[in-house]
C-alpha positions as a Python dict, from the first residue, in 0.01 Angstrom:
ca = {
    (1, 'M'): (0, 0, 0),
    (2, 'A'): (-111, 385, 40),
    (3, 'N'): (-186, 552, -287),
    (4, 'Q'): (71, 803, -372),
    (5, 'Y'): (104, 955, -719),
    (6, 'L'): (362, 1137, -908),
    (7, 'S'): (229, 1430, -1145),
    (8, 'I'): (490, 1518, -1412),
    (9, 'S'): (446, 1809, -1650),
    (10, 'C'): (545, 1669, -1994),
    (11, 'L'): (642, 1990, -2189),
    (12, 'P'): (934, 1925, -2215),
    (13, 'L'): (925, 1561, -2189),
    (14, 'P'): (1091, 1328, -1921),
    (15, 'T'): (1422, 1234, -2056),
    (16, 'Y'): (1585, 856, -2014),
    (17, 'V'): (1942, 869, -1859),
    (18, 'Q'): (2041, 516, -1765),
    (19, 'S'): (1918, 177, -1701),
    (20, 'G'): (2027, -167, -1558),
    (21, 'H'): (1972, -466, -1378),
    (22, 'V'): (2074, -570, -1018),
    (23, 'I'): (2050, -870, -793),
    (24, 'F'): (2121, -840, -422),
    (25, 'N'): (2201, -1132, -202),
    (26, 'P'): (2064, -1181, 156),
    (27, 'G'): (2220, -925, 411),
    (28, 'E'): (2293, -667, 138),
    (29, 'R'): (2141, -335, 104),
    (30, 'H'): (2042, -71, -144),
    (31, 'P'): (2294, 208, -154),
    (32, 'N'): (2250, 510, 98),
    (33, 'R'): (2209, 824, -107),
    (34, 'N'): (2126, 1180, -50),
    (35, 'N'): (2051, 1433, -309),
    (36, 'F'): (2042, 1193, -627),
    (37, 'Q'): (1951, 1402, -905),
    (38, 'F'): (1740, 1149, -1120),
    (39, 'F'): (1428, 967, -1055),
    (40, 'V'): (1473, 605, -1003),
    (41, 'M'): (1197, 352, -1143),
    (42, 'M'): (1208, -14, -1023),
    (43, 'F'): (1064, -307, -1163),
    (44, 'M'): (1070, -586, -903),
    (45, 'V'): (1131, -933, -1040),
    (46, 'R'): (1183, -1160, -718),
    (47, 'G'): (1258, -1086, -339),
    (48, 'K'): (1169, -801, -128),
    (49, 'L'): (1332, -450, -143),
    (50, 'Y'): (1333, -270, 195),
    (51, 'I'): (1360, 94, 76),
    (52, 'A'): (1296, 409, 247),
    (53, 'E'): (1249, 767, 117),
    (54, 'D'): (1333, 1036, 370),
    (55, 'D'): (1123, 894, 671),
    (56, 'Q'): (883, 679, 472),
    (57, 'K'): (943, 312, 463),
    (58, 'Y'): (831, 85, 166),
    (59, 'T'): (852, -283, 101),
    (60, 'V'): (853, -367, -278),
    (61, 'Q'): (760, -706, -399),
    (62, 'P'): (760, -905, -711),
    (63, 'G'): (553, -777, -990),
    (64, 'E'): (547, -415, -847),
    (65, 'M'): (686, -99, -979),
    (66, 'F'): (837, 175, -740),
    (67, 'I'): (959, 522, -800),
    (68, 'L'): (1197, 724, -586),
    (69, 'Q'): (1208, 1106, -624),
    (70, 'P'): (1522, 1288, -721),
    (71, 'K'): (1713, 1499, -450),
    (72, 'H'): (1568, 1299, -133),
    (73, 'H'): (1732, 1072, 102),
    (74, 'H'): (1694, 700, -23),
    (75, 'Y'): (1832, 412, 201),
    (76, 'S'): (1766, 48, 289),
    (77, 'W'): (1562, 38, 629),
    (78, 'K'): (1631, -339, 646),
    (79, 'P'): (1893, -563, 479),
    (80, 'M'): (1772, -810, 205),
    (81, 'D'): (1644, -1131, 370),
    (82, 'E'): (1648, -1320, 38),
    (83, 'V'): (1776, -1284, -328),
    (84, 'T'): (1629, -970, -465),
    (85, 'E'): (1617, -884, -825),
    (86, 'Y'): (1497, -583, -1024),
    (87, 'Y'): (1554, -375, -1318),
    (88, 'W'): (1599, 13, -1279),
    (89, 'I'): (1566, 332, -1478),
    (90, 'H'): (1706, 666, -1408),
    (91, 'F'): (1519, 958, -1585),
    (92, 'S'): (1530, 1323, -1565),
    (93, 'V'): (1240, 1593, -1553),
    (94, 'I'): (1311, 1951, -1638),
    (95, 'G'): (953, 2053, -1569),
    (96, 'D'): (749, 2069, -1255),
    (97, 'Y'): (646, 1758, -1085),
    (98, 'R'): (473, 1681, -759),
    (99, 'Q'): (411, 1374, -529),
    (100, 'S'): (67, 1353, -348),
    (101, 'K'): (-225, 1153, -260),
    (102, 'E'): (-411, 1266, -563),
    (103, 'F'): (-360, 1375, -925),
    (104, 'K'): (-236, 1742, -966),
    (105, 'Q'): (-273, 1905, -1330),
    (106, 'L'): (53, 2090, -1384),
    (107, 'Q'): (162, 2372, -1611),
    (108, 'S'): (429, 2367, -1850),
    (109, 'I'): (728, 2562, -1781),
    (110, 'I'): (745, 2648, -2173),
    (111, 'Q'): (535, 2945, -2242),
    (112, 'V'): (332, 2835, -2557),
    (113, 'P'): (144, 3137, -2721),
    (114, 'S'): (-242, 3134, -2713),
    (115, 'L'): (-246, 3110, -3088),
    (116, 'H'): (-110, 2748, -3068),
    (117, 'Y'): (-471, 2624, -3020),
    (118, 'Y'): (-381, 2249, -3048),
    (119, 'T'): (-80, 2230, -2805),
    (120, 'P'): (-208, 2012, -2521),
    (121, 'D'): (-134, 2071, -2153),
    (122, 'I'): (2, 1722, -2053),
    (123, 'T'): (55, 1576, -1712),
    (124, 'L'): (201, 1251, -1678),
    (125, 'F'): (28, 1054, -1385),
    (126, 'L'): (229, 765, -1236),
    (127, 'N'): (164, 545, -922),
    (128, 'K'): (467, 581, -684),
    (129, 'H'): (428, 222, -576),
    (130, 'V'): (187, -23, -774),
    (131, 'H'): (121, -388, -871),
    (132, 'L'): (152, -418, -1254),
    (133, 'T'): (-28, -679, -1438),
    (134, 'N'): (196, -662, -1730),
    (135, 'I'): (543, -662, -1537),
    (136, 'E'): (694, -911, -1789),
    (137, 'S'): (605, -667, -2080),
    (138, 'A'): (746, -369, -1880),
    (139, 'C'): (1070, -558, -1795),
    (140, 'S'): (1106, -654, -2184),
    (141, 'V'): (1089, -287, -2275),
    (142, 'V'): (1350, -193, -2019),
    (143, 'K'): (1581, -466, -2159),
    (144, 'K'): (1533, -298, -2512),
    (145, 'I'): (1603, 33, -2368),
    (146, 'F'): (1935, -80, -2205),
    (147, 'Q'): (2027, -255, -2542),
    (148, 'S'): (1958, 43, -2748),
    (149, 'S'): (2145, 269, -2505),
    (150, 'A'): (2440, 40, -2482),
    (151, 'A'): (2469, 57, -2885),
    (152, 'Q'): (2650, 406, -2815),
    (153, 'N'): (2534, 553, -3150),
    (154, 'S'): (2281, 796, -3271),
    (155, 'V'): (2024, 550, -3364),
    (156, 'G'): (2057, 373, -3031),
    (157, 'F'): (2008, 697, -2855),
    (158, 'W'): (1701, 799, -3009),
    (159, 'Q'): (1556, 440, -2991),
    (160, 'A'): (1612, 435, -2607),
    (161, 'Q'): (1456, 772, -2576),
    (162, 'Q'): (1153, 659, -2779),
    (163, 'L'): (1112, 318, -2593),
    (164, 'F'): (1130, 503, -2275),
    (165, 'I'): (837, 726, -2359),
    (166, 'D'): (653, 416, -2472),
    (167, 'L'): (725, 261, -2117),
    (168, 'L'): (585, 571, -1954),
    (169, 'Q'): (266, 542, -2155),
    (170, 'Q'): (250, 167, -2063),
    (171, 'V'): (274, 222, -1684),
    (172, 'Q'): (92, 568, -1645),
    (173, 'S'): (-212, 573, -1427),
    (174, 'Q'): (-508, 580, -1658),
    (175, 'T'): (-783, 853, -1619),
    (176, 'P'): (-1157, 777, -1644),
    (177, 'A'): (-1192, 983, -1955),
    (178, 'K'): (-1038, 734, -2167),
    (179, 'S'): (-1282, 488, -2355),
    (180, 'T'): (-1204, 123, -2346),
    (181, 'T'): (-1142, 143, -2717),
    (182, 'T'): (-894, 415, -2705),
    (183, 'I'): (-721, 252, -2421),
    (184, 'L'): (-694, -74, -2617),
    (185, 'A'): (-569, 118, -2931),
    (186, 'S'): (-296, 299, -2747),
    (187, 'E'): (-187, -52, -2597),
    (188, 'I'): (-181, -209, -2948),
    (189, 'Q'): (17, 82, -3092),
    (190, 'R'): (273, 76, -2824),
    (191, 'Y'): (321, -298, -2853),
    (192, 'L'): (371, -261, -3242),
    (193, 'R'): (646, 21, -3179),
    (194, 'D'): (814, -194, -2910),
    (195, 'H'): (815, -520, -3101),
    (196, 'F'): (815, -403, -3455),
    (197, 'D'): (1098, -635, -3531),
    (198, 'E'): (900, -937, -3449),
    (199, 'K'): (644, -1125, -3657),
    (200, 'I'): (296, -985, -3566),
    (201, 'T'): (-44, -1089, -3674),
    (202, 'N'): (-391, -982, -3560),
    (203, 'E'): (-447, -1318, -3415),
    (204, 'K'): (-135, -1279, -3205),
    (205, 'L'): (-245, -940, -3100),
    (206, 'G'): (-585, -1067, -3016),
    (207, 'D'): (-419, -1338, -2792),
    (208, 'I'): (-199, -1079, -2602),
    (209, 'F'): (-491, -851, -2542),
    (210, 'H'): (-740, -1112, -2482),
    (211, 'V'): (-981, -984, -2765),
    (212, 'H'): (-1117, -1094, -3099),
    (213, 'P'): (-868, -1012, -3377),
    (214, 'N'): (-1151, -821, -3543),
    (215, 'S'): (-1151, -593, -3231),
    (216, 'I'): (-783, -521, -3279),
    (217, 'T'): (-848, -363, -3641),
    (218, 'T'): (-1171, -189, -3543),
    (219, 'S'): (-988, -23, -3228),
    (220, 'M'): (-701, 89, -3440),
    (221, 'K'): (-911, 233, -3731),
    (222, 'K'): (-1154, 388, -3487),
    (223, 'T'): (-887, 581, -3275),
    (224, 'F'): (-589, 634, -3535),
    (225, 'G'): (-745, 581, -3865),
    (226, 'I'): (-520, 298, -3964),
    (227, 'T'): (-493, -70, -3939),
    (228, 'P'): (-228, -253, -3725),
    (229, 'N'): (-60, -392, -4048),
    (230, 'A'): (-60, -52, -4206),
    (231, 'F'): (82, 101, -3910),
    (232, 'L'): (336, -179, -3854),
    (233, 'T'): (465, -130, -4221),
    (234, 'K'): (498, 256, -4188),
    (235, 'Y'): (688, 218, -3855),
    (236, 'R'): (921, -42, -3984),
    (237, 'L'): (1004, 162, -4292),
    (238, 'E'): (1072, 479, -4094),
    (239, 'E'): (1302, 284, -3865),
    (240, 'A'): (1478, 155, -4186),
    (241, 'V'): (1526, 510, -4306),
    (242, 'K'): (1701, 607, -3973),
    (243, 'R'): (1928, 320, -4026),
    (244, 'L'): (2001, 401, -4399),
    (245, 'L'): (2082, 743, -4320),
    (246, 'S'): (2282, 699, -3996),
    (247, 'T'): (2476, 385, -4046),
    (248, 'S'): (2674, 204, -4318),
    (249, 'E'): (2494, -134, -4242),
    (250, 'Q'): (2408, -356, -4529),
    (251, 'I'): (2060, -338, -4670),
    (252, 'S'): (1985, -698, -4591),
    (253, 'K'): (2092, -647, -4205),
    (254, 'I'): (1865, -334, -4195),
    (255, 'A'): (1585, -542, -4348),
    (256, 'A'): (1630, -821, -4080),
    (257, 'D'): (1651, -555, -3800),
    (258, 'V'): (1331, -386, -3881),
    (259, 'G'): (1130, -721, -3909),
    (260, 'Y'): (1181, -817, -4283),
    (261, 'Q'): (1331, -1167, -4322),
    (262, 'N'): (1303, -1134, -4698),
    (263, 'V'): (1541, -846, -4818),
    (264, 'Y'): (1358, -844, -5178),
    (265, 'Y'): (1014, -812, -5019),
    (266, 'F'): (1149, -525, -4789),
    (267, 'S'): (1307, -347, -5078),
    (268, 'M'): (978, -376, -5281),
    (269, 'T'): (772, -229, -4989),
    (270, 'F'): (1027, 32, -4926),
    (271, 'K'): (1039, 145, -5305),
    (272, 'R'): (635, 140, -5309),
    (273, 'C'): (638, 380, -5001),
    (274, 'Y'): (942, 622, -5103),
    (275, 'G'): (949, 558, -5482),
    (276, 'L'): (1331, 475, -5450),
    (277, 'S'): (1507, 148, -5365),
    (278, 'P'): (1671, 153, -5016),
    (279, 'L'): (2033, 180, -5179),
    (280, 'T'): (1921, 450, -5406),
    (281, 'Y'): (1761, 641, -5115),
    (282, 'R'): (2077, 617, -4912),
    (283, 'K'): (2280, 747, -5174),
    (284, 'R'): (2060, 1044, -5265),
    (285, 'Y'): (1980, 1142, -4909),
    (286, 'N'): (2277, 1044, -4705),
    (287, 'D'): (2483, 1362, -4609),
    (288, 'K'): (2804, 1182, -4508),
}
């Protein structure tokens, strides 16, 4: 598997367009496309995909991620010889991007005045074809992206975009400059955002990331200045606010959707943070 990298300018950010899941039977082929306008990101579950981009042939196997560039010729160079299954995402990039054998730092197409000292120049680096050690986690996020997108409402749109950015962070190629503590903290933070509606403890996080539970708290505090529990509470309440102001769902449903099984505890935590009960907050700030 020859190393090829996609370098993508992230100001503005890549944008999620659509996602899905496909199963091919033996003898079938991937669609033959010319000048398709979106990137295609694939996460292989089983089988083998024989895919070509222009004159370059690839074989994508289980546990691997593969990315097709937009506006190139994509086709099967060989039909499937077994049941083949993968998840896919289409995404769009307005800024500059390059595919090459090495990382390329790219400039933003947005002209940022020099007085904006703290606006970073961000280039996203992705392996075009790589084996992922966390393929199950990646597929789990892709499923959530699809569910949010399929909801067909304003909350679902923003959730899908946010989850997509989290996915890019999860699969990006790490640069040597990042310390192990920073990498761990970033992975924990992403996990908390992607699984905020589930029951999460430091012990569970320790098992997931194969470190002592104390290291979970230490890395988060050192990198972001906040404990995992405090971050999770803050994130859950922010998600609750989105739902309070953009839907008419009952308070009990919103509480359950953001990870609180006890609606009274949710209301108490919400009031401690915002100074108002969820119902009063909705009545005061809802523009509808």
